[in-house]
Coordinates of C-alpha atoms and ligand atoms in Angstrom, one line a residue:
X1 CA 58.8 174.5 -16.0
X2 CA 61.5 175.1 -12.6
X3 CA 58.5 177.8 -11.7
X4 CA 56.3 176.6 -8.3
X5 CA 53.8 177.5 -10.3
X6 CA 54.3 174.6 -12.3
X7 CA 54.7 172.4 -9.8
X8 CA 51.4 173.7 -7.7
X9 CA 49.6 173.4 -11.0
X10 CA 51.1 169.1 -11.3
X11 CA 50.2 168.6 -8.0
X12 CA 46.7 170.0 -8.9
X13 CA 46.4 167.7 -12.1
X14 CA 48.1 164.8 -10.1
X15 CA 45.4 165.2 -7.4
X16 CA 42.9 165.0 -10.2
X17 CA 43.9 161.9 -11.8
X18 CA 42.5 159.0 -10.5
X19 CA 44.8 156.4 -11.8
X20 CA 48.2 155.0 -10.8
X21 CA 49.6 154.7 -14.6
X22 CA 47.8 158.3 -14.9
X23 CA 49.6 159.6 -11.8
X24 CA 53.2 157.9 -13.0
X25 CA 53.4 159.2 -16.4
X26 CA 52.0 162.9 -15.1
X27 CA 55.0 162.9 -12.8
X28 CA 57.3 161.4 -15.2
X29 CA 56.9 164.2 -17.4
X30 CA 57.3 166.6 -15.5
X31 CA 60.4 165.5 -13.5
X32 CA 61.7 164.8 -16.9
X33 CA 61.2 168.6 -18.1
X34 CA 63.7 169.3 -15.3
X35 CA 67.4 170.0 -14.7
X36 CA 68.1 167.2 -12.8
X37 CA 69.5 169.2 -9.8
X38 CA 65.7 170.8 -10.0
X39 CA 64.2 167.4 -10.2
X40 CA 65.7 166.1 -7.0
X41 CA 64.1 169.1 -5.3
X42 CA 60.6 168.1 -7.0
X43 CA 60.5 165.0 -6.2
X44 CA 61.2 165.3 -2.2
X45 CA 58.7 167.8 -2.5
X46 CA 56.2 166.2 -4.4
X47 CA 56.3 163.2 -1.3
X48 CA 55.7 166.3 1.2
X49 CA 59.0 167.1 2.4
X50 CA 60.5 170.2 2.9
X51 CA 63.9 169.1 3.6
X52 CA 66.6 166.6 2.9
X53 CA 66.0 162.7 3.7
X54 CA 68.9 162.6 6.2
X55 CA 71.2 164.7 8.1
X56 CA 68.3 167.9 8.3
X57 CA 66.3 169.6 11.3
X58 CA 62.8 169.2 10.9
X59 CA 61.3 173.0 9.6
X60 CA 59.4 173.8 13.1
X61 CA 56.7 175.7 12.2
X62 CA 53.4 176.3 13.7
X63 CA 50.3 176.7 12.4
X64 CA 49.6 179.9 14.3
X65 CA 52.1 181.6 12.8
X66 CA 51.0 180.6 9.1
X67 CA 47.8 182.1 9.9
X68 CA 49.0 185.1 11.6
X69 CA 51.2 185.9 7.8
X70 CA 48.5 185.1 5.6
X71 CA 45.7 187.1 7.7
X72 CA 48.5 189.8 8.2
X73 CA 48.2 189.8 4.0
X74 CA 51.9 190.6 4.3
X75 CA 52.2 187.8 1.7
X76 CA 52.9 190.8 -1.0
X77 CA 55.2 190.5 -3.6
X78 CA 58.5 190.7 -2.1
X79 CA 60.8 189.5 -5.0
X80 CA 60.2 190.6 -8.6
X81 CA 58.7 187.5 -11.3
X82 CA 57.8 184.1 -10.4
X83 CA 59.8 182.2 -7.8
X84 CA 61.3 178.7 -8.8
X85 CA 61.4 175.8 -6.9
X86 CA 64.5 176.2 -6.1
X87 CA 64.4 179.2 -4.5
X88 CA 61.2 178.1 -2.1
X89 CA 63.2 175.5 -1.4
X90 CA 66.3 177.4 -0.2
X91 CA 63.8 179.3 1.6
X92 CA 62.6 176.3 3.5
X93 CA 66.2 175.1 4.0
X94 CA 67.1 178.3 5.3
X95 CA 64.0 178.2 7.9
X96 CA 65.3 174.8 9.0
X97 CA 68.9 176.2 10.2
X98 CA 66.9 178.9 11.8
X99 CA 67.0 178.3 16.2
X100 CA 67.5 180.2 19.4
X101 CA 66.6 183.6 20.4
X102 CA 63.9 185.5 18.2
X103 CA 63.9 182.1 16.0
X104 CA 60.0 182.3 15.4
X105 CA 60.3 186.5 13.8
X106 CA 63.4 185.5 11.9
X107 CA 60.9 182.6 10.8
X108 CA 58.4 184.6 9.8
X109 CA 60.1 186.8 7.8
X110 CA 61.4 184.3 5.6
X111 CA 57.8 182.3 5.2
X112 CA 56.3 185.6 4.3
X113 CA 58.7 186.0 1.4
X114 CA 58.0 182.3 0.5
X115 CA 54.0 183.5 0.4
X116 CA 54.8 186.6 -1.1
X117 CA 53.2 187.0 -4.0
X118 CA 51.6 183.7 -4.4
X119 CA 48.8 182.9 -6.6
X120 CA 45.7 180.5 -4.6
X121 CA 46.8 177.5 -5.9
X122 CA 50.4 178.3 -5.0
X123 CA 49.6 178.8 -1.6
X124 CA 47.1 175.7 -1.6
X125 CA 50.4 173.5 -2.2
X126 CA 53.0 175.2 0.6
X127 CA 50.1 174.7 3.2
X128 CA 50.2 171.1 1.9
X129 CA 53.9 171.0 1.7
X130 CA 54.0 172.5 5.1
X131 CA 51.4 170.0 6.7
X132 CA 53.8 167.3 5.1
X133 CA 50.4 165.6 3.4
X134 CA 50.6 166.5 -0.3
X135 CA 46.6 164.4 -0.3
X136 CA 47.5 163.7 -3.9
X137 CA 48.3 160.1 -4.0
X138 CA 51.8 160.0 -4.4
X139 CA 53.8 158.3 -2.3
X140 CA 57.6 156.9 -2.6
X141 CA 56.9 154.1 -4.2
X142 CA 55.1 155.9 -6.9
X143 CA 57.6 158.6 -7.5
X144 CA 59.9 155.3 -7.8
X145 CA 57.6 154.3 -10.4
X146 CA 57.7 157.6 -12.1
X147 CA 61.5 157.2 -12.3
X148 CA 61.6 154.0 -13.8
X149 CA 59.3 155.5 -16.3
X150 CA 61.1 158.5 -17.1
X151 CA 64.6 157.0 -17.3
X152 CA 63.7 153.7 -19.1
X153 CA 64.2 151.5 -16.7
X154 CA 62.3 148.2 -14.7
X155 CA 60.5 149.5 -11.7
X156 CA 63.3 147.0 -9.8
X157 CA 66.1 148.5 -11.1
X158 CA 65.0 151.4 -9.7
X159 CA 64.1 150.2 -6.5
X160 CA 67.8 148.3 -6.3
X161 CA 69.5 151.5 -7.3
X162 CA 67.3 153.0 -4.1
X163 CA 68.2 150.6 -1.8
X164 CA 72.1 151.3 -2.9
X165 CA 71.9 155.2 -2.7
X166 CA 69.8 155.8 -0.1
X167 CA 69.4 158.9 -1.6
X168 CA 66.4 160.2 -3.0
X169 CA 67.5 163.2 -4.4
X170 CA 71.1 161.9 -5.5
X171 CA 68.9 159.0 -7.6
X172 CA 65.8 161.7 -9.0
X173 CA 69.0 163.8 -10.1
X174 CA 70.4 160.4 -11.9
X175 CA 67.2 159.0 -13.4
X176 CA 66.8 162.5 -14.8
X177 CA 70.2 162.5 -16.3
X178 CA 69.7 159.0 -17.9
X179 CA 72.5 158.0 -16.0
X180 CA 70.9 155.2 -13.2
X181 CA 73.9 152.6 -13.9
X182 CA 75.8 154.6 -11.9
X183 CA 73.4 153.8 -8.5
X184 CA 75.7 150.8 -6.7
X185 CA 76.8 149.8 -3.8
X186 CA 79.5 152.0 -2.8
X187 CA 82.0 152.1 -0.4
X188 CA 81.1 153.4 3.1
X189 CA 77.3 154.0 2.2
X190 CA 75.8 151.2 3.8
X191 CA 72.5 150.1 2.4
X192 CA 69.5 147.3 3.9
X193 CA 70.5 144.0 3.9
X194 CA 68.6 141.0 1.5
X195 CA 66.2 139.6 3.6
X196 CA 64.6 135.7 4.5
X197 CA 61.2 134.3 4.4
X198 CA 60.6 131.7 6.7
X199 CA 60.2 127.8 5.8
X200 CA 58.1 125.1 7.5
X201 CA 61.4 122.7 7.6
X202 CA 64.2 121.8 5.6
X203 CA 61.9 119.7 3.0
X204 CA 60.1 122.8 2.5
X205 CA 62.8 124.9 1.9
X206 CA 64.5 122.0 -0.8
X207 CA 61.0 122.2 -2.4
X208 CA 60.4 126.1 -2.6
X209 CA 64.2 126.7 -3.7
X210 CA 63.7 123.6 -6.6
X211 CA 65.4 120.7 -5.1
X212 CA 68.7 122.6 -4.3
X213 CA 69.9 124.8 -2.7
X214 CA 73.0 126.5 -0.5
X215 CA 73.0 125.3 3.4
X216 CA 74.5 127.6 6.3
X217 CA 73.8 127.7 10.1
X218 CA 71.0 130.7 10.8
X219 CA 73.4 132.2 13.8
X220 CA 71.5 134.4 16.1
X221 CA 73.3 137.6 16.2
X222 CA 73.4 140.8 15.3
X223 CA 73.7 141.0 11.3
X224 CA 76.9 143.1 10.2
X225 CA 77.4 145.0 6.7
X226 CA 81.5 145.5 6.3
X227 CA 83.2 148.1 4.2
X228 CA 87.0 148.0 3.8
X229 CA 89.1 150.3 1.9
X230 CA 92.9 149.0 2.7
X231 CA 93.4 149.1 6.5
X232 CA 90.0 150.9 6.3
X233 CA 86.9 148.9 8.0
X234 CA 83.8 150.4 9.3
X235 CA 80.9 148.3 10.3
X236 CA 76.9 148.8 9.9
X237 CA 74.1 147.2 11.0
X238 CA 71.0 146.6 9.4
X239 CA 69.5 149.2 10.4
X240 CA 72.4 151.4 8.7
X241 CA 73.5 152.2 12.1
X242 CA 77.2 152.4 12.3
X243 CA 78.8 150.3 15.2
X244 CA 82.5 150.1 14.1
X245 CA 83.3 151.8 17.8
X246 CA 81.8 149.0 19.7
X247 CA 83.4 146.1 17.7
X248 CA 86.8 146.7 17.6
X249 CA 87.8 143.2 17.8
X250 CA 85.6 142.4 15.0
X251 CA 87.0 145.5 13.0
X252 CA 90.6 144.0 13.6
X253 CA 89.3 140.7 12.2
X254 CA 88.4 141.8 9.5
X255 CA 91.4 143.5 9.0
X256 CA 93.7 140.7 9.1
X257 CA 91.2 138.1 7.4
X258 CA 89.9 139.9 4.7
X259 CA 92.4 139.2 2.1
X260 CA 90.5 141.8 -0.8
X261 CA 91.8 145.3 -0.6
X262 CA 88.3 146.7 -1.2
X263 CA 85.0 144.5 -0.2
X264 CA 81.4 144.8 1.1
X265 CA 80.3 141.8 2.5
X266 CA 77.4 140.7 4.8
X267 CA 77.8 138.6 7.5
X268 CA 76.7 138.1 11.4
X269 CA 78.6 138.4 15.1
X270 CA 77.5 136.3 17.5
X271 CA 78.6 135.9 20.8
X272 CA 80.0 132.9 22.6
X273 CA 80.3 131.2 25.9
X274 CA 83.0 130.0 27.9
X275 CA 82.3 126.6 26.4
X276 CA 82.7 128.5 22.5
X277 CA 78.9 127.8 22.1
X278 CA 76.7 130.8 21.0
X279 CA 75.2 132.4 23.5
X280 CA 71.4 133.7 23.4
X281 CA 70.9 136.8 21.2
X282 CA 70.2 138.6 24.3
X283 CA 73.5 138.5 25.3
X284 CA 75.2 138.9 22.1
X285 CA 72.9 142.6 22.1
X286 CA 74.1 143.5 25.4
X287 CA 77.8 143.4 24.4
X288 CA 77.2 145.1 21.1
X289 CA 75.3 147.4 22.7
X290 CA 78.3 149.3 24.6
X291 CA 79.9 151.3 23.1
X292 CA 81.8 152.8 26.0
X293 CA 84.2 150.2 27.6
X294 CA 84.1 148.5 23.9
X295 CA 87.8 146.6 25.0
X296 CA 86.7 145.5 28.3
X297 CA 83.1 144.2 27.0
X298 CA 84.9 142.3 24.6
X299 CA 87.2 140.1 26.9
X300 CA 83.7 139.5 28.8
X301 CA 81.8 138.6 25.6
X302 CA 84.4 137.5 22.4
X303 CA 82.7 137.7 19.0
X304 CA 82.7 135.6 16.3
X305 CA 82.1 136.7 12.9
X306 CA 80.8 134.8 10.2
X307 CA 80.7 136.3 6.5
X308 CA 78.0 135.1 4.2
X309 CA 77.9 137.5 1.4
X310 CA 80.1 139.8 -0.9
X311 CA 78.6 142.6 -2.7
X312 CA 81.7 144.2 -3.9
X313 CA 84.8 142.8 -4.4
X314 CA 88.2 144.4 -5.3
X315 CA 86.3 147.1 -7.6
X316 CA 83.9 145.4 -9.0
X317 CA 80.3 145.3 -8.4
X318 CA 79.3 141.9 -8.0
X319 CA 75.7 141.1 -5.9
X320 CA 74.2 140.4 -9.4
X321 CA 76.0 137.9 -9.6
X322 CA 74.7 134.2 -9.0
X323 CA 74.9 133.5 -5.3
X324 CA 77.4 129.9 -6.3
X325 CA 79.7 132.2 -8.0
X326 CA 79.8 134.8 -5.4
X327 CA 80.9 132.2 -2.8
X328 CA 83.6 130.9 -4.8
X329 CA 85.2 134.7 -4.6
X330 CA 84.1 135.1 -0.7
X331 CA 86.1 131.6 -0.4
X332 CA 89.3 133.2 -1.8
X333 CA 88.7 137.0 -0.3
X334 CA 88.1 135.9 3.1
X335 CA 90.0 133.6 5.8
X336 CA 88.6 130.1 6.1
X337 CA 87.6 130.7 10.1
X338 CA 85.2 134.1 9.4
X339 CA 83.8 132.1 6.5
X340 CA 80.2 130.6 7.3
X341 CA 80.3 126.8 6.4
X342 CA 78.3 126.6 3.6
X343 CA 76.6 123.0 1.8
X344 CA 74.8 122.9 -1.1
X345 CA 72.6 120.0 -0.9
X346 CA 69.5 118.6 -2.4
X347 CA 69.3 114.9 -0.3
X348 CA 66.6 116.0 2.1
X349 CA 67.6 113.3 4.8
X350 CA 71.2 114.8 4.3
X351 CA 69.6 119.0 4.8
X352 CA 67.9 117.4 7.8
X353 CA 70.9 115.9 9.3
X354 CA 72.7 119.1 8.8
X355 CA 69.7 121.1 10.2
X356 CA 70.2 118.5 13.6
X357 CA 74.2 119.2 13.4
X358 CA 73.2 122.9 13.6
X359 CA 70.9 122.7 15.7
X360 CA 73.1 120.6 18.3
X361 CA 76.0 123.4 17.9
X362 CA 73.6 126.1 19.2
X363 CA 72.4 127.6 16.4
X364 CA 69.1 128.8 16.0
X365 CA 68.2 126.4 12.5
X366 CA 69.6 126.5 8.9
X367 CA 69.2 129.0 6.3
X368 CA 68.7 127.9 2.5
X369 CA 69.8 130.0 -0.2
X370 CA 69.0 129.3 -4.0
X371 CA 72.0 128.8 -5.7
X372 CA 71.6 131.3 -8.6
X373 CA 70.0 134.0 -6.8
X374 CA 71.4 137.8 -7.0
X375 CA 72.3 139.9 -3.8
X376 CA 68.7 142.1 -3.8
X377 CA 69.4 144.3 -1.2
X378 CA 66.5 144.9 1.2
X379 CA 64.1 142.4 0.2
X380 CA 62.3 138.9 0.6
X381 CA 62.5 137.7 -2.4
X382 CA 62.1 134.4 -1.6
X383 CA 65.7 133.6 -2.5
X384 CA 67.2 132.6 1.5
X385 CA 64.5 130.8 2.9
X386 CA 65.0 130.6 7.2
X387 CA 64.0 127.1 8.9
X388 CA 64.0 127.7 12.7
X389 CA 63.3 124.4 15.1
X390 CA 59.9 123.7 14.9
X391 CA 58.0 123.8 18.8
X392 CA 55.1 122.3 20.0
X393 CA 51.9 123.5 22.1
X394 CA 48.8 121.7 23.5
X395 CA 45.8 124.0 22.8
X396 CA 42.4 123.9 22.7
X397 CA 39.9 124.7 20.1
X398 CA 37.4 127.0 21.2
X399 CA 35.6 127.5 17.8
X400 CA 35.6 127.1 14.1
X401 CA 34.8 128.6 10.9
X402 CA 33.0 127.2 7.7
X403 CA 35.7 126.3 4.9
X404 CA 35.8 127.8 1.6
X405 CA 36.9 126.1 -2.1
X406 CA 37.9 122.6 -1.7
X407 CA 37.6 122.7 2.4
X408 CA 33.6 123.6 1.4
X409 CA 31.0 121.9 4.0
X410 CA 33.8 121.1 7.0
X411 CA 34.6 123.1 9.7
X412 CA 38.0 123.9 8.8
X413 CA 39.6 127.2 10.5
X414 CA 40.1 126.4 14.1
X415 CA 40.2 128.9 16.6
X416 CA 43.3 127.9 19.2
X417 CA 43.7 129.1 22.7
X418 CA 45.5 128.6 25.6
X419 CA 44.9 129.2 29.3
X420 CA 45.1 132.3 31.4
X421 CA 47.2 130.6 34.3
X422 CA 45.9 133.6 36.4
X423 CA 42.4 133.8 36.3
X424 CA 41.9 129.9 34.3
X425 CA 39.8 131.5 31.4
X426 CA 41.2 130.9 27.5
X427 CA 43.1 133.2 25.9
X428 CA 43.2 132.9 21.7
X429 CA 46.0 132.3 20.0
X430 CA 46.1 132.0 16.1
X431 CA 43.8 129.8 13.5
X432 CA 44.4 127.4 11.9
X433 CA 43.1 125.0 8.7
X434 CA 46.3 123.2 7.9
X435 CA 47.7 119.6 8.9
X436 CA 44.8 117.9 8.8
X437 CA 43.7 115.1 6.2
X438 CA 40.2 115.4 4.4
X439 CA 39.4 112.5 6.9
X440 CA 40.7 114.3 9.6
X441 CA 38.6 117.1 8.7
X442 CA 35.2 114.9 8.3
X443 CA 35.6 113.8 11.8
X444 CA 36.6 117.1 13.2
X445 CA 33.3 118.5 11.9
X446 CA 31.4 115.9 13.4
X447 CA 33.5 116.1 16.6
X448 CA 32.9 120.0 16.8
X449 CA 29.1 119.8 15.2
X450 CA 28.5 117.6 18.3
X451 CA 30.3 120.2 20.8
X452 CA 28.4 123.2 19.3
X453 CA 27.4 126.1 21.8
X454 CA 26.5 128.9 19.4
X455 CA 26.3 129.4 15.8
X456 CA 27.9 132.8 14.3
X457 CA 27.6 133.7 10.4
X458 CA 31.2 132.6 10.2
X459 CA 30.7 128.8 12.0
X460 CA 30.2 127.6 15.3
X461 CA 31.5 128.3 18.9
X462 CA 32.4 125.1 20.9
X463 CA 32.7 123.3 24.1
X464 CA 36.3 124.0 24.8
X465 CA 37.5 120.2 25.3
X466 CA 39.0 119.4 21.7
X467 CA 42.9 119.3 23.0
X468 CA 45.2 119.6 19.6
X469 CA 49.2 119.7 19.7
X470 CA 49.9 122.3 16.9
X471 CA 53.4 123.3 15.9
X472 CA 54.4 126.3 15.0
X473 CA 57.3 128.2 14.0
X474 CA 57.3 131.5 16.2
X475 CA 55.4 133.5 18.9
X476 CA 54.9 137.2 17.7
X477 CA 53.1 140.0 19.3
X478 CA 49.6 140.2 18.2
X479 CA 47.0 143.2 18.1
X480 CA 44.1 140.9 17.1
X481 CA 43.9 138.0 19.8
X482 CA 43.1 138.3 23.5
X483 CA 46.3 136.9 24.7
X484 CA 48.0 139.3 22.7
X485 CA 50.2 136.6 21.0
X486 CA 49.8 134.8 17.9
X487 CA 51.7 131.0 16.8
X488 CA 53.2 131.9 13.5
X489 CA 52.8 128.8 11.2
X490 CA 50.8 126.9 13.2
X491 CA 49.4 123.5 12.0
X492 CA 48.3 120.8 13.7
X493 CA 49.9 117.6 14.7
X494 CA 47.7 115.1 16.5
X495 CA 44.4 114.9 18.5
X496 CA 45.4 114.6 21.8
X497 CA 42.0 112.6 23.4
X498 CA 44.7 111.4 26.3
X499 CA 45.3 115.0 27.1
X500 CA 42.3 116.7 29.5
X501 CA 41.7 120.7 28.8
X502 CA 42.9 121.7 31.8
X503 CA 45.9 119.9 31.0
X504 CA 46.8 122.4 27.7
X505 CA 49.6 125.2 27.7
X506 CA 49.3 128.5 29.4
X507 CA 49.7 132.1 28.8
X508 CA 52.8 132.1 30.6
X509 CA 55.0 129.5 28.9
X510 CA 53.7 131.3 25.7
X511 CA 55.8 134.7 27.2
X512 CA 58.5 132.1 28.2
X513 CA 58.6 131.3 25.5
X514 CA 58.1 134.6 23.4
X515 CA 60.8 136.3 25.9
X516 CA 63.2 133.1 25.2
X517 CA 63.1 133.6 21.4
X518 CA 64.5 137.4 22.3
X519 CA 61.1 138.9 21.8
X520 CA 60.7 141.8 20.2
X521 CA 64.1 143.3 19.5
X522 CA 63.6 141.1 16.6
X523 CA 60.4 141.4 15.0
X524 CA 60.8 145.1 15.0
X525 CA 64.5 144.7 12.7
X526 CA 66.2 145.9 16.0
X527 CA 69.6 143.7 15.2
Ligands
AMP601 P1 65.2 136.5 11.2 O1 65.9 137.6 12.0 O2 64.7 135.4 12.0 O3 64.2 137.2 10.3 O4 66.3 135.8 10.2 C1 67.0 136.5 9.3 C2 68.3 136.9 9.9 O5 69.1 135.7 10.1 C3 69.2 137.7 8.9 O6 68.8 139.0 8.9 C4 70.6 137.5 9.5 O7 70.8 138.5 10.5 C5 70.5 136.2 10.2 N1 71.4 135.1 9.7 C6 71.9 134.2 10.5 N2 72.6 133.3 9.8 C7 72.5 133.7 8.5 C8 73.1 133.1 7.3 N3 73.8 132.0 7.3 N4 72.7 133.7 6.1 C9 71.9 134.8 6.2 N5 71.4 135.4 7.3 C10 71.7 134.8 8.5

């Protein structure tokens, strides 16, 4: 079974079957027949690497000199029997410490041991392996899959014990030894963060999180996951980059507040102004940023931390734990001035007055957190729900597509744009089929019927001189429209017939306004 015969010949029958239950229980068999130490070699390999996830040099090795060993045919037996997995993969880890001078001969001597002897279907899987595309439709998530299967567990659980390990091999070696209970969070391994979808407003957020829910200012920082072990803190950001060097201040906070003697908890730093408000998150990046100078930057720029979260706590695991519970420990683990003010409420007048308060402090909106949610690390579960002020545009609709379903027989997908400020020509900017009323949406098709330049298959193309105020919720950078933005959420409020089309918003207040919301840095996860 530890042969790479075998595993040439379960790549082979994985690349035959067609289908994902097919593929999953293939694999879990055979990662299952394992040693588990052999397993966690398999399975990297089976997603097409040839070294560890993290912490490895890349093998750096070109094609040329495959095909100059296997023309050569010095791929003769050079070791006696059948190789194991184990010992290709030594082999490649050896090539990957291999640099400097004569680096490519030293190369090739190993790589011609690694072909020696190989049958064709062998060698068909190492020039996969090599290549890094195994081409036989498995990917993480279905080797994940395959774990679950094998060590009796839900496909989440896995996934969870993933997100806490960060260690593909360490958890193939666990699943395999029936022992995945022992994947959580652990002290100094920082792991991804639980994410937030985004709400319309705080009446949407009430209703998607059942009429109740946990109310915090959304501060626009940089998030922070903090490990301490006694007099022991070292911070991470979401990205699992450490940045305990640049903080120090922050570090020594934590220090002194954090009452628990061990704790992971998840929080933000933001910074502030001369007048203690929050400043933009631009800022806030440029002082977290430097790491040289990190005690100077920070009589510039003070931090302030806020802690949300607590994963672990004095020992104990606890982010399965219902969110109301895990607050009431945070309260008593953490001083009262690094805790984040948290409400729970369910009035919505009262979540909208708090959403103004927040708002009025400098903070970027609320988020809303469902009261008996677990800590699941790394994903938007729909649990924290973000509501970020809501903005206005004036744009004009420049065409329209037939609805479907219930919207069947109007015009219902508008096509927004805005104006090129340089040149005066429209520039698209999203769609849209929401905010209107079934009126509304009778006399919008009449309107746009009577504005019609050109049919398409999809609906009509129209006089530009329909002026609509939309809202929205965010600008992000967009591949599909000509102005290379798109309104996120966008819905319309009113007709505005006062409002001429050379009167609507332009290209450049949408990069205002892009730039102003910290572009970018964000969408990508770069705090
Ligand atoms: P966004 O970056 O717009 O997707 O919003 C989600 C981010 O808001 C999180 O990743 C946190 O960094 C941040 N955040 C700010 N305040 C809070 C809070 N009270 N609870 C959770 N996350 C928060």
């Amino acid at each position: 079974m530890n042969t790479f015969r075998d595993f040439a010949r379960t790549c082979a029958e994985l690349e035959a079957e067609k289908s994902r239950k097919g593929k999953i229980s293939i694999l879990a068999r055979y990662l299952g027949g394992l040693e588990p130490e052999e397993a966690a070699i398999a399975a990297l390999m089976m997603v097409g690497r040839t070294t560890p996830e993290r912490g490895s040099n890349p093998l750096s090795v070109g094609w040329a000199l495959v095909r100059e060993i296997l023309s050569s045919g010095a791929t003769q037996p050079l070791m006696p029997g059948l190789k194991t997995i184990r010992d290709i993969w030594d082999s490649f880890q050896k090539i990957s410490r291999i640099s400097g001078y004569g680096a490519r001969e030293r190369k090739r001597m190993v790589l011609e041991a690694v072909f020696g002897g190989s049958s064709e279907l062998e060698r068909e899987w190492l020039l996969r392996l090599l290549s890094g595309e195994m081409r036989h439709g498995v990917n993480r998530g279905l080797l994940l899959d395959a774990l679950a299967e094998l060590a009796g567990v839900t496909p989440e659980r896995i996934r969870l014990a993933d997100m806490f390990l960060g260690d593909l091999m360490r958890l193939t070696s666990l699943a395999v030894g029936g022992m995945v209970g022992e994947a959580s969070p652990k002290l100094f391994t920082p792991f991804r963060p639980m994410l937030a979808e985004m709400a319309v407003d705080v009446s949407d957020a009430l209703n998607r999180l059942g009429g109740r829910a946990f109310f915090s200012p959304k501060y626009d920082g940089v998030r922070v996951q903090i490990h301490k072990d006694g007099g022991l803190v070292r911070i991470y950001t979401r990205r699992l980059q450490e940045i305990t060097e640049s903080i120090p201040d922050v570090v020594a906070e934590a220090v002194e507040k954090v009452s628990a003697r061990t704790a992971i908890l998840d929080g933000e730093v933001y910074g502030v102004g001369e007048d203690g408000r929050p400043l933009p998150f631009q800022e806030t990046m440029r002082r977290v940023g430097r790491e040289h100078d990190a005690q100077k930057a920070s009589a510039i720029i003070p931090l302030n931390l806020k802690v949300f979260d607590v994963i672990y706590l004095d020992d104990v695991e606890v982010w399965h734990k219902p969110l109301w519970e895990r607050l009431s420990l945070l309260e008593r683990a953490v001083g009262p001035d690094i805790l984040a003010p948290t409400l729970m409420l369910s009035d919505i007048s009262e979540a909208e007055r708090f959403f103004h308060r927040c708002l009025g402090d400098g903070f970027e909106g609320v988020m809303a957190k469902a009261a008996n949610s677990p800590y699941t690390p790394g994903r938007r579960g729909g649990y924290w729900l973000k509501v970020k002020k809501v903005e206005y545009l004036d744009v004009v609709i420049v065409a329209a597509e037939w609805g479907h379903g219930r919207r069947r027989g109007w015009l219902s997908n508008y096509h927004l744009a805005v104006r090129d400020g340089r040149d005066g020509s429209l520039k698209m900017v999203g769609k849209t089929f929401k905010g209107l009323t079934d009126e509304g949406f009778r006399q919008m098709t009449r309107r746009l019927l009577s504005l019609k330049k050109a049919e398409t298959e999809w609906g009509v193309v129209v006089e530009p001189v329909t002026v609509v105020e939309v809202a929205y919720s965010e600008v992000q950078r967009s591949p599909f429209y000509d102005s290379g933005y798109a309104l996120r959420f966008a819905r319309i409020r009113r007709v505005r017939d006062d409002k001429d089309p050379s009167e609507i918003d332009t290209l450049e207040k949408l990069e205002r306004l892009y730039k102003a919301q910290g572009g970018g840095g964000r969408d990508s996860g770069g705090n």
